[in-house]
Coordinates of C-alpha atoms in Angstrom, one line a residue:
M1 CA 142.4 102.7 58.3
A2 CA 144.9 102.4 55.6
A3 CA 148.2 100.4 55.8
P4 CA 150.7 102.9 57.0
E5 CA 153.2 103.9 54.2
T6 CA 156.8 102.6 54.1
T7 CA 159.5 102.2 51.8
F8 CA 161.1 99.3 53.3
A9 CA 159.0 97.1 51.0
T10 CA 160.7 98.8 48.0
I11 CA 164.5 97.9 49.7
A12 CA 163.5 94.6 50.4
R13 CA 162.4 94.3 46.2
A14 CA 166.2 95.8 45.6
Q15 CA 168.2 93.5 47.4
G16 CA 171.1 94.7 45.8
M17 CA 171.2 98.1 47.4
R18 CA 170.8 96.7 50.9
Y19 CA 173.3 94.1 50.7
L20 CA 175.7 96.5 49.5
M21 CA 175.0 98.6 52.3
L22 CA 175.5 95.9 54.6
A23 CA 178.6 94.9 53.0
A24 CA 179.7 98.6 53.7
W25 CA 179.3 98.7 57.2
T26 CA 180.4 95.0 58.1
L27 CA 183.6 96.2 56.1
G28 CA 184.1 99.0 58.4
L29 CA 183.0 97.3 61.7
A30 CA 185.5 94.4 60.8
A31 CA 188.6 97.0 61.0
L32 CA 187.7 97.7 64.4
V33 CA 186.6 95.1 66.1
G34 CA 187.3 92.1 63.8
A35 CA 185.2 89.0 63.2
G36 CA 182.7 89.9 65.9
A37 CA 181.5 92.2 63.3
L38 CA 179.7 89.0 61.4
I39 CA 177.5 88.8 64.8
W40 CA 176.2 92.0 63.9
L41 CA 175.5 91.2 59.9
A42 CA 173.9 88.3 61.3
G43 CA 171.6 90.3 63.4
A44 CA 170.6 93.1 60.9
V45 CA 170.1 90.1 58.2
L46 CA 167.8 88.3 60.6
I47 CA 165.9 91.3 61.7
G48 CA 165.6 92.2 58.0
L49 CA 164.4 89.4 56.9
V50 CA 161.6 89.0 59.6
R51 CA 160.5 93.1 58.5
G52 CA 160.9 91.8 54.9
E53 CA 158.3 89.0 55.6
F54 CA 155.6 91.1 57.1
D55 CA 156.1 93.3 54.2
R56 CA 155.8 90.7 51.9
R57 CA 152.7 89.4 53.7
Q58 CA 151.1 92.5 54.0
A59 CA 151.5 93.2 50.2
R60 CA 150.2 89.6 49.2
T61 CA 147.3 89.7 51.6
G62 CA 146.3 93.2 52.3
A63 CA 146.4 92.5 56.0
V64 CA 146.6 96.0 57.7
L65 CA 149.3 96.4 60.6
S66 CA 148.2 97.9 63.6
P67 CA 150.4 101.4 64.1
F68 CA 151.8 100.0 67.4
T69 CA 153.2 97.0 65.4
Y70 CA 154.5 99.1 62.5
S71 CA 156.4 101.5 64.7
A72 CA 157.7 98.7 66.4
L73 CA 159.0 96.9 63.7
V74 CA 160.5 100.2 62.1
L75 CA 162.4 101.1 65.9
I76 CA 163.9 97.5 65.9
N77 CA 165.2 97.4 62.5
A78 CA 166.8 101.1 63.0
S79 CA 167.9 99.6 66.5
A80 CA 169.8 96.6 64.9
W81 CA 171.5 99.0 62.2
A82 CA 172.4 101.9 65.3
V83 CA 174.5 99.0 67.2
A84 CA 176.9 99.3 64.2
P85 CA 178.3 102.7 64.7
L86 CA 177.5 102.3 68.9
W87 CA 180.1 99.3 68.7
A88 CA 182.5 101.5 67.1
V89 CA 182.1 104.6 69.7
L90 CA 182.7 102.1 72.6
E91 CA 185.8 100.6 71.0
G92 CA 187.4 104.5 70.8
G93 CA 190.0 105.6 68.9
L94 CA 190.0 108.1 65.6
G95 CA 189.1 105.3 63.6
G96 CA 186.0 104.4 65.6
W97 CA 184.9 108.2 65.7
I98 CA 185.2 108.7 62.1
Y99 CA 183.1 105.0 62.0
A100 CA 180.7 106.1 64.1
L101 CA 179.8 109.6 62.9
A102 CA 179.8 108.5 59.0
A103 CA 177.4 105.6 59.8
V104 CA 174.8 108.1 62.1
L105 CA 174.8 110.8 59.4
T106 CA 173.9 108.1 57.0
G107 CA 171.7 106.1 59.0
M108 CA 169.8 109.4 59.6
H109 CA 169.6 110.3 56.5
I110 CA 168.3 106.9 55.3
A111 CA 165.3 107.1 57.8
T112 CA 164.2 110.7 56.7
R113 CA 164.7 109.2 53.0
Q114 CA 162.6 106.7 53.5
F115 CA 159.7 108.7 55.8
D116 CA 160.1 111.9 53.7
R117 CA 156.3 112.3 53.8
R118 CA 156.0 111.0 57.4
P119 CA 157.6 113.0 59.8
R120 CA 156.6 111.3 62.9
M121 CA 157.8 108.2 61.6
A122 CA 161.1 109.6 60.4
L123 CA 162.1 110.7 63.8
L124 CA 160.9 107.4 65.0
A125 CA 163.4 105.4 62.6
C126 CA 166.1 108.3 63.8
S127 CA 165.4 108.1 67.5
P128 CA 168.2 105.0 67.8
Y129 CA 170.8 107.0 66.6
L130 CA 170.3 109.9 68.7
P131 CA 171.9 108.3 72.0
V132 CA 175.1 107.0 70.0
L133 CA 175.2 110.5 68.8
A134 CA 175.1 112.0 72.3
L135 CA 177.8 109.3 73.4
L136 CA 180.0 110.2 70.6
I137 CA 180.2 113.6 71.5
A138 CA 180.5 113.0 75.4
S139 CA 183.3 110.4 74.6
H140 CA 185.3 112.9 72.5
W141 CA 184.6 116.1 74.8
G142 CA 187.4 118.5 75.0
R143 CA 188.9 117.5 71.7
P144 CA 188.8 118.3 68.6
E145 CA 186.4 115.6 67.5
A146 CA 183.5 116.7 69.7
W147 CA 183.4 120.2 67.7
I148 CA 183.3 118.4 64.6
T149 CA 180.6 116.3 65.7
L150 CA 178.7 119.0 67.3
A151 CA 179.2 120.9 64.1
C152 CA 177.7 118.3 62.3
V153 CA 174.6 118.1 64.1
P154 CA 173.4 121.4 62.9
M155 CA 174.1 120.8 59.2
M156 CA 172.7 117.3 59.4
A157 CA 169.7 118.7 60.8
M158 CA 169.2 121.5 58.4
G159 CA 169.9 118.9 55.4
L160 CA 167.5 116.7 56.6
I161 CA 164.9 119.6 57.2
S162 CA 165.5 120.9 53.5
H163 CA 165.4 117.0 52.1
V164 CA 161.9 116.9 53.7
V165 CA 160.7 120.2 52.8
Y166 CA 161.9 119.6 49.2
G167 CA 160.6 116.2 49.0
R168 CA 157.1 117.6 50.2
L169 CA 157.3 120.1 47.8
E170 CA 158.1 117.7 44.8
A171 CA 155.4 115.7 45.9
A172 CA 152.8 118.3 45.9
V173 CA 154.2 119.1 42.6
V174 CA 154.1 116.0 41.3
A175 CA 150.5 115.4 42.6
A176 CA 149.3 118.4 41.0
Y177 CA 150.7 117.7 38.1
E178 CA 149.0 114.1 38.0
A179 CA 145.7 115.5 38.9
R180 CA 145.7 118.2 36.3
Q181 CA 146.8 115.1 33.7
A182 CA 144.1 112.9 35.2
Q183 CA 141.6 115.9 34.7
M184 CA 142.8 116.4 30.9
I185 CA 142.6 112.6 30.2
A186 CA 139.0 112.7 31.7
D187 CA 137.8 115.6 29.9
L188 CA 139.4 114.1 26.5
E189 CA 137.7 111.0 27.0
A190 CA 134.3 113.1 27.7
A191 CA 135.1 115.2 24.9
Q192 CA 135.3 112.2 22.7
R193 CA 132.1 110.5 24.1
R194 CA 130.7 114.0 23.3
A195 CA 132.0 113.7 19.6
E196 CA 130.7 110.1 19.2
A197 CA 127.2 111.2 20.4
A198 CA 127.1 114.2 18.0
D199 CA 128.5 112.1 15.3
R200 CA 125.9 109.5 16.2
A201 CA 123.2 112.3 16.0
K202 CA 124.4 113.9 12.7
S203 CA 124.0 110.5 11.1
A204 CA 120.5 110.0 12.4
F205 CA 120.1 113.7 11.6
L206 CA 120.9 113.3 7.9
A207 CA 119.0 110.3 7.3
G208 CA 115.8 111.9 8.8
V209 CA 116.3 115.0 6.8
S210 CA 117.0 112.8 3.7
H211 CA 114.0 110.8 3.9
E212 CA 111.6 114.4 4.8
L213 CA 112.8 115.9 1.5
R214 CA 112.6 113.2 -0.8
T215 CA 108.8 112.6 0.3
P216 CA 107.7 116.0 -0.9
L217 CA 110.0 116.0 -3.9
N218 CA 108.3 112.7 -5.0
A219 CA 105.2 114.1 -5.0
I220 CA 106.0 117.4 -7.1
L221 CA 108.1 115.5 -9.5
G222 CA 105.3 113.0 -9.8
A223 CA 102.7 115.6 -10.7
S224 CA 105.3 117.6 -13.1
Q225 CA 105.9 114.1 -15.1
L226 CA 102.2 113.4 -15.7
I227 CA 101.2 117.2 -16.4
E228 CA 104.3 117.4 -18.7
S229 CA 103.6 113.8 -20.3
G230 CA 100.1 114.6 -21.0
R231 CA 98.7 111.7 -19.4
A232 CA 95.9 112.9 -16.9
P233 CA 94.7 115.5 -18.8
G234 CA 91.7 115.6 -16.5
R235 CA 93.7 116.1 -13.0
H236 CA 95.9 118.9 -14.1
P237 CA 94.3 121.1 -11.5
E238 CA 94.6 118.5 -8.8
L239 CA 98.4 117.5 -9.8
A240 CA 98.9 121.3 -9.6
Q241 CA 97.1 121.5 -6.5
G242 CA 99.3 118.7 -4.6
A243 CA 102.5 120.0 -6.1
R244 CA 101.9 123.5 -4.5
R245 CA 101.0 121.6 -1.2
A246 CA 104.1 119.5 -1.5
A247 CA 106.1 122.4 -2.2
E248 CA 104.9 124.2 0.8
I249 CA 105.9 121.3 2.9
L250 CA 109.3 121.2 1.3
L251 CA 109.6 124.9 2.2
G252 CA 108.9 124.5 5.7
L253 CA 111.3 121.7 5.9
V254 CA 114.1 123.6 4.3
N255 CA 113.1 126.7 6.6
D256 CA 113.4 124.3 9.6
L257 CA 116.7 123.8 8.7
I258 CA 118.0 127.5 8.4
E259 CA 115.9 128.1 11.8
A260 CA 118.1 124.8 13.3
T261 CA 121.3 126.8 12.8
A262 CA 119.6 130.1 14.3
S263 CA 120.8 131.0 17.8
D264 CA 118.4 131.4 20.8
G265 CA 119.3 135.1 20.7
D266 CA 118.3 135.4 16.9
R267 CA 114.7 137.3 16.5
I268 CA 112.1 135.6 14.7
V269 CA 110.6 138.5 12.4
L270 CA 106.5 138.4 12.4
Q271 CA 104.3 140.1 9.8
P272 CA 100.9 140.1 10.2
V273 CA 98.7 139.7 7.2
E274 CA 95.0 139.6 6.9
T275 CA 93.9 135.9 6.3
D276 CA 91.0 134.0 5.1
L277 CA 90.7 131.7 8.0
A278 CA 88.3 129.1 6.3
A279 CA 90.7 129.2 3.3
L280 CA 93.5 128.5 6.0
I281 CA 91.9 125.1 8.0
D282 CA 90.9 124.0 4.1
D283 CA 94.6 124.3 3.3
W284 CA 95.5 122.1 6.5
V285 CA 92.9 119.4 5.4
G286 CA 94.2 119.5 2.0
A287 CA 97.7 119.3 2.5
W288 CA 97.6 116.0 4.7
S289 CA 94.5 114.3 3.7
E290 CA 95.8 112.4 1.0
A291 CA 98.7 110.9 3.4
A292 CA 95.9 110.5 5.8
H293 CA 94.0 108.4 4.0
A294 CA 96.9 106.4 2.4
K295 CA 97.2 105.2 6.3
G296 CA 93.9 104.4 6.4
L297 CA 93.1 107.3 8.9
S298 CA 90.2 109.9 8.3
L299 CA 91.0 113.7 8.6
A300 CA 88.5 116.1 9.6
A301 CA 88.3 119.5 10.7
H302 CA 85.8 121.1 13.3
A303 CA 85.4 125.0 13.4
A304 CA 83.7 126.2 16.4
P305 CA 80.9 128.5 15.9
G306 CA 81.4 132.3 15.7
L307 CA 84.9 132.0 14.0
P308 CA 85.6 135.3 11.9
E309 CA 86.2 134.8 8.8
R310 CA 88.8 136.9 8.3
I311 CA 91.9 137.4 11.0
Q312 CA 94.8 139.4 11.3
V313 CA 98.1 137.3 12.0
D314 CA 101.2 136.2 10.9
A315 CA 99.6 133.4 8.7
A316 CA 103.2 131.8 8.0
R317 CA 104.3 131.2 11.1
L318 CA 101.0 129.8 12.2
N319 CA 101.1 127.4 9.1
Q320 CA 104.6 126.6 10.3
V321 CA 103.2 125.3 13.5
V322 CA 100.2 123.6 12.6
H323 CA 101.8 121.9 9.6
K324 CA 104.6 120.5 12.1
L325 CA 101.7 119.1 14.5
L326 CA 99.9 117.6 11.8
S327 CA 103.1 116.1 10.4
N328 CA 103.7 114.4 13.6
A329 CA 100.1 113.2 14.2
V330 CA 100.2 111.4 10.5
R331 CA 103.3 110.2 11.4
Y332 CA 102.4 108.9 14.5
T333 CA 99.1 107.5 14.3
A334 CA 98.6 103.8 13.1
S335 CA 94.6 103.9 12.9
G336 CA 92.0 105.8 13.8
E337 CA 91.2 109.7 13.3
I338 CA 92.9 112.9 13.1
R339 CA 90.9 116.1 13.9
I340 CA 91.6 119.6 13.7
E341 CA 89.6 121.6 16.0
V342 CA 89.5 125.5 15.6
S343 CA 87.9 127.9 18.2
L344 CA 88.4 131.3 19.1
K345 CA 88.8 132.4 23.0
P346 CA 87.5 135.6 23.4
G347 CA 88.7 138.7 25.8
P348 CA 91.0 141.7 25.5
R349 CA 93.4 139.6 23.0
P350 CA 91.3 137.2 21.4
L351 CA 93.0 133.5 21.6
L352 CA 92.9 131.0 18.6
D353 CA 93.2 127.7 19.5
V354 CA 93.9 125.5 16.8
T355 CA 94.2 121.8 18.7
V356 CA 95.3 118.6 16.4
R357 CA 94.0 115.6 18.2
D358 CA 94.8 111.9 17.2
T359 CA 93.8 108.4 18.4
G360 CA 98.0 107.3 18.4
L361 CA 100.2 105.8 20.7
G362 CA 100.4 108.7 23.3
L363 CA 102.8 109.8 25.4
T364 CA 104.5 109.2 28.8
A365 CA 105.2 112.4 30.9
A366 CA 108.5 111.6 30.9
Q367 CA 108.5 111.8 26.9
I368 CA 106.4 115.1 27.2
G369 CA 109.1 116.3 29.3
V370 CA 111.8 116.3 26.5
I371 CA 109.9 116.3 23.7
F372 CA 110.6 120.3 22.7
T373 CA 114.5 119.4 23.0
P374 CA 116.1 120.0 19.6
F375 CA 117.3 116.4 18.1
E376 CA 115.5 114.7 20.7
R377 CA 114.1 111.3 18.9
F378 CA 112.6 108.3 20.6
D379 CA 110.3 107.7 17.5
S380 CA 112.8 104.7 16.5
A381 CA 112.3 102.3 19.5
L382 CA 108.7 103.1 20.0
R383 CA 107.4 103.5 16.5
P384 CA 109.3 101.6 14.1
G385 CA 109.4 102.5 10.6
C386 CA 108.7 106.5 11.9
E387 CA 111.6 108.8 11.0
G388 CA 112.1 112.5 11.7
T389 CA 114.7 115.5 12.4
G390 CA 113.7 115.8 16.1
L391 CA 113.6 119.5 14.9
G392 CA 110.0 119.9 14.4
L393 CA 108.3 120.4 17.4
P394 CA 111.2 122.4 19.3
I395 CA 110.9 124.9 16.2
A396 CA 107.4 124.9 16.4
R397 CA 107.3 126.0 20.1
R398 CA 109.9 128.6 19.4
V399 CA 107.7 130.1 16.7
A400 CA 104.7 129.7 18.9
K401 CA 106.3 131.9 21.7
A402 CA 107.4 134.6 19.1
L403 CA 103.9 134.8 18.2
E404 CA 103.3 135.4 21.8
G405 CA 101.4 131.9 22.6
D406 CA 102.5 128.5 23.4
I407 CA 101.9 124.6 22.4
H408 CA 100.3 122.7 24.9
I409 CA 100.1 118.8 25.3
A410 CA 97.3 116.3 26.9
S411 CA 98.4 112.9 25.9
T412 CA 97.5 109.6 27.3
P413 CA 100.0 106.3 26.5
G414 CA 97.8 104.3 24.0
A415 CA 94.7 106.8 24.1
G416 CA 96.4 109.5 21.7
S417 CA 97.5 113.0 22.2
A418 CA 96.3 116.7 21.8
F419 CA 98.2 119.3 20.6
S420 CA 97.5 123.0 20.8
V421 CA 98.9 125.9 19.7
V422 CA 97.0 129.1 21.0
V423 CA 98.1 132.3 19.5
P424 CA 96.6 136.1 20.1
V425 CA 95.1 137.1 16.7
E426 CA 93.0 140.3 15.9
P427 CA 89.4 139.5 13.9
L428 CA 88.6 141.4 10.8
V429 CA 85.5 142.8 8.9
A430 CA 85.6 140.3 5.6
Q431 CA 86.9 142.2 2.4
G432 CA 87.6 140.9 -0.8
Q433 CA 91.0 140.5 -2.2
T434 CA 91.4 143.6 -4.5
A435 CA 94.6 145.8 -5.7
A436 CA 95.9 148.2 -3.5
P437 CA 94.5 151.4 -3.7
G438 CA 96.7 154.0 -5.6
V439 CA 98.6 150.8 -7.1
S440 CA 97.9 150.2 -11.0
N441 CA 101.8 150.7 -12.6
V442 CA 104.4 148.7 -11.5
L443 CA 107.8 148.1 -12.5
V444 CA 109.4 144.7 -12.0
V445 CA 112.9 144.3 -12.3
E446 CA 114.1 141.2 -12.3
D447 CA 116.8 138.9 -14.3
N448 CA 115.1 135.8 -13.7
P449 CA 112.4 135.3 -17.0
A450 CA 110.6 132.6 -15.0
N451 CA 110.3 135.0 -11.9
R452 CA 109.4 138.0 -14.1
R453 CA 106.4 136.0 -15.6
L454 CA 105.4 134.9 -12.0
L455 CA 105.5 138.6 -10.7
G456 CA 103.6 139.4 -14.0
A457 CA 100.9 136.9 -13.3
L458 CA 100.7 137.7 -9.5
L459 CA 100.2 141.4 -10.3
G460 CA 97.9 141.0 -12.8
A461 CA 95.6 139.0 -10.7
L462 CA 95.5 142.0 -8.6
G463 CA 94.7 144.3 -11.5
C464 CA 97.9 145.9 -11.9
Q465 CA 99.8 146.9 -15.2
I466 CA 103.3 146.3 -15.1
D467 CA 106.9 147.1 -17.1
E468 CA 110.0 144.8 -17.0
A469 CA 113.3 145.5 -16.5
C470 CA 116.2 142.4 -16.6
D471 CA 118.8 144.2 -14.7
G472 CA 119.7 147.0 -12.2
A473 CA 120.9 149.2 -14.9
E474 CA 117.5 148.6 -17.3
G475 CA 115.7 149.1 -14.2
V476 CA 116.9 152.5 -13.0
A477 CA 116.6 153.7 -17.4
A478 CA 112.8 152.7 -16.6
A479 CA 112.4 154.3 -13.7
E480 CA 114.2 157.7 -15.1
A481 CA 111.4 157.4 -18.2
R482 CA 108.4 157.4 -16.7
P483 CA 106.5 157.4 -12.9
F484 CA 105.5 154.4 -11.5
D485 CA 103.2 153.5 -8.7
A486 CA 105.6 150.9 -6.8
I487 CA 108.8 149.2 -8.1
L488 CA 109.5 145.5 -7.5
M489 CA 113.4 145.2 -7.3
D490 CA 115.4 141.8 -7.1
V491 CA 118.9 142.2 -5.6
N492 CA 121.5 139.5 -7.1
M493 CA 121.4 140.6 -10.8
P494 CA 124.1 141.3 -13.2
V495 CA 125.3 144.9 -14.7
M496 CA 124.1 146.7 -11.3
D497 CA 122.5 144.7 -8.4
G498 CA 119.2 145.5 -6.9
L499 CA 120.6 147.8 -3.7
Q500 CA 122.9 149.8 -6.1
A501 CA 119.8 150.4 -8.6
I502 CA 117.5 151.4 -5.7
R503 CA 120.6 154.2 -4.5
A504 CA 120.9 155.2 -8.0
I505 CA 116.8 155.8 -8.0
R506 CA 116.6 157.6 -4.6
G507 CA 119.5 159.7 -5.2
G508 CA 118.8 160.7 -8.7
A509 CA 116.0 163.5 -9.9
G510 CA 114.0 161.3 -11.6
P511 CA 110.0 160.7 -11.0
N512 CA 110.5 157.5 -9.1
R513 CA 112.4 159.3 -6.7
N514 CA 110.1 158.9 -3.8
T515 CA 107.9 155.9 -5.2
P516 CA 107.5 152.8 -2.7
I517 CA 110.4 150.3 -3.8
V518 CA 109.9 146.5 -2.7
I519 CA 112.6 144.1 -2.4
V520 CA 111.7 140.7 -4.0
S521 CA 114.6 138.3 -2.8
A522 CA 115.5 134.9 -1.8
A523 CA 118.1 136.2 0.5
A524 CA 116.6 135.3 3.8
R525 CA 118.7 136.7 6.8
P526 CA 117.8 140.0 8.9
E527 CA 121.0 141.3 7.6
D528 CA 119.8 141.2 4.3
E529 CA 116.6 142.9 5.1
Q530 CA 118.3 145.4 7.4
E531 CA 120.9 146.4 4.4
G532 CA 117.7 146.6 1.9
L533 CA 115.8 148.7 4.0
S534 CA 119.3 150.8 4.6
A535 CA 119.8 151.3 1.2
G536 CA 116.2 153.2 0.5
A537 CA 113.6 150.0 0.0
N538 CA 110.3 150.4 1.7
A539 CA 109.5 146.9 1.9
Y540 CA 111.3 143.7 2.0
L541 CA 109.3 140.5 0.5
T542 CA 111.0 136.9 0.6
K543 CA 110.6 134.5 -2.3
P544 CA 108.7 132.0 -2.8
I545 CA 106.2 134.8 -3.5
H546 CA 102.4 134.4 -2.4
V547 CA 99.5 136.5 -3.6
E548 CA 98.2 137.3 -0.6
G549 CA 101.5 138.7 0.9
L550 CA 102.1 140.6 -2.3
A551 CA 99.1 142.4 -1.8
A552 CA 99.5 143.0 1.6
T553 CA 102.7 144.4 1.1
L554 CA 101.7 147.1 -1.8
A555 CA 98.8 148.0 0.5
A556 CA 101.3 148.6 3.2
C557 CA 103.3 150.8 0.7
A558 CA 100.8 152.6 -1.4
P559 CA 100.5 156.6 -1.2
G560 CA 98.5 157.3 1.9
S561 CA 98.8 154.4 3.7
P562 CA 99.4 154.5 7.5
Q563 CA 102.1 152.1 6.8
A564 CA 103.8 153.5 4.0
T565 CA 107.1 152.7 5.5
V566 CA 107.6 149.7 6.7
Q567 CA 110.0 146.9 7.9
A568 CA 110.2 143.4 6.3
V569 CA 107.0 141.7 4.8
H570 CA 106.6 138.0 4.0
S571 CA 104.8 135.9 2.1
P572 CA 102.4 133.6 3.9
L573 CA 103.9 130.6 3.0
E574 CA 107.6 131.7 4.0
S575 CA 108.8 131.2 7.4
R576 CA 111.9 131.9 8.7
A577 CA 114.2 132.9 11.7

């Protein structure tokens, strides 16, 4: 049981107020009874000292007084003070009546104020004054003093009740304010902790991103310098291939950062394309063999019998997922081997199963439970020297689910892990890559000379003849001069941008009013795609461009194709939200 609440300890600490009140009461009583008032003063002081000692001992030791003991102390102390007005009543006279009435009202007010939050204790402290008040009325009955005293009773009662009520309201307001203040302080402290944690996560994230970006950049710059210097003439194809693979990894990292800013509600746009499965597997091995061998790891792929040569799948998205799994396998495996196992599960919707198996440290059940949480990184403690962004696997799973599949984990601590991505695919009959039927003359509208040369080379590999225009205005003029089978249009160009050029071609009376137009742009947001298609484009191809994606886009837009009007089409190397 908690110690009974009291304000007497406060009075005991404020001795000046107590002694001032005792002096005032003694002075008034002495005017009526003479030196006998000193006897009352001595008794009141003695009882007050005893009461104060109990308060100090309770505060010092934490001892809890029983309700009976506490109530007895309160009653004795109040009775000692009530003796003064009682003595005055017994003395009689007008002076005795005035003194007694003032002392009774003052004493009851003080008692009520001391216990304004405890009505029962306040009533107990006032009880010694009630007989004095009754005696005061009886002794002056029939005289005006009796009626004045009676009139004071309800006024005093209403005043005391109002004091208690307003005191409680004030206490409730103060308590509510303090509670809100405490909650605000707790919220601010929690917000500060979250901000500090976010700042630490941001620093770790930026450090990881910097490391991840520098690795492929180093490979690209190194290969470029060797090719430019001519110091490795016999290795140019090998160096170019390594630079291309590093660029693909770098592009994947950039796309990870873009996807990390997308909300869960943002839809991932998919574009299945015809894909050479064997070439896809070779690319997976080739992209990571050098990094694996640098750590003394063997990297090999095993394709199950019966795999189709070509499949219909969003190769860019599948690449994105598999590269994430291979990146982690190489990063977290210190010795042994990494195997890529590819199989096809038959059924109404055949499922492609790509499993990346390693001999690394493995994962516990607790780690598997949080491994798909964005920015969750526990590699620094368990795998010294290994760093990452904490985005790879969460994004990989999000992409796998967008492909209507998922990622499954089988792992034993100390014995390695197996990450499997399972997605539905459509097996296809093998066909050679040729130019799109009916597409032989293509107009390329692009302001960047390097991009024009690249598009010219890719279209030339597909057997197409090209005309070039350096901005939107030149493109509109070329489209009005003669017909083309298709038009590739950049967006951000001087003089006239690509969207204005498309609207001009569609709104004009030239020979290319209905010619398929494909936007080729670095703008990768869904709203950019929608704006381009709304302007009149048939398809939207995002940079960087890959020959397979370009061929699939032209085939989809070719006259007579069942997909002559399509939505966004993306390069197999490109991956974005």
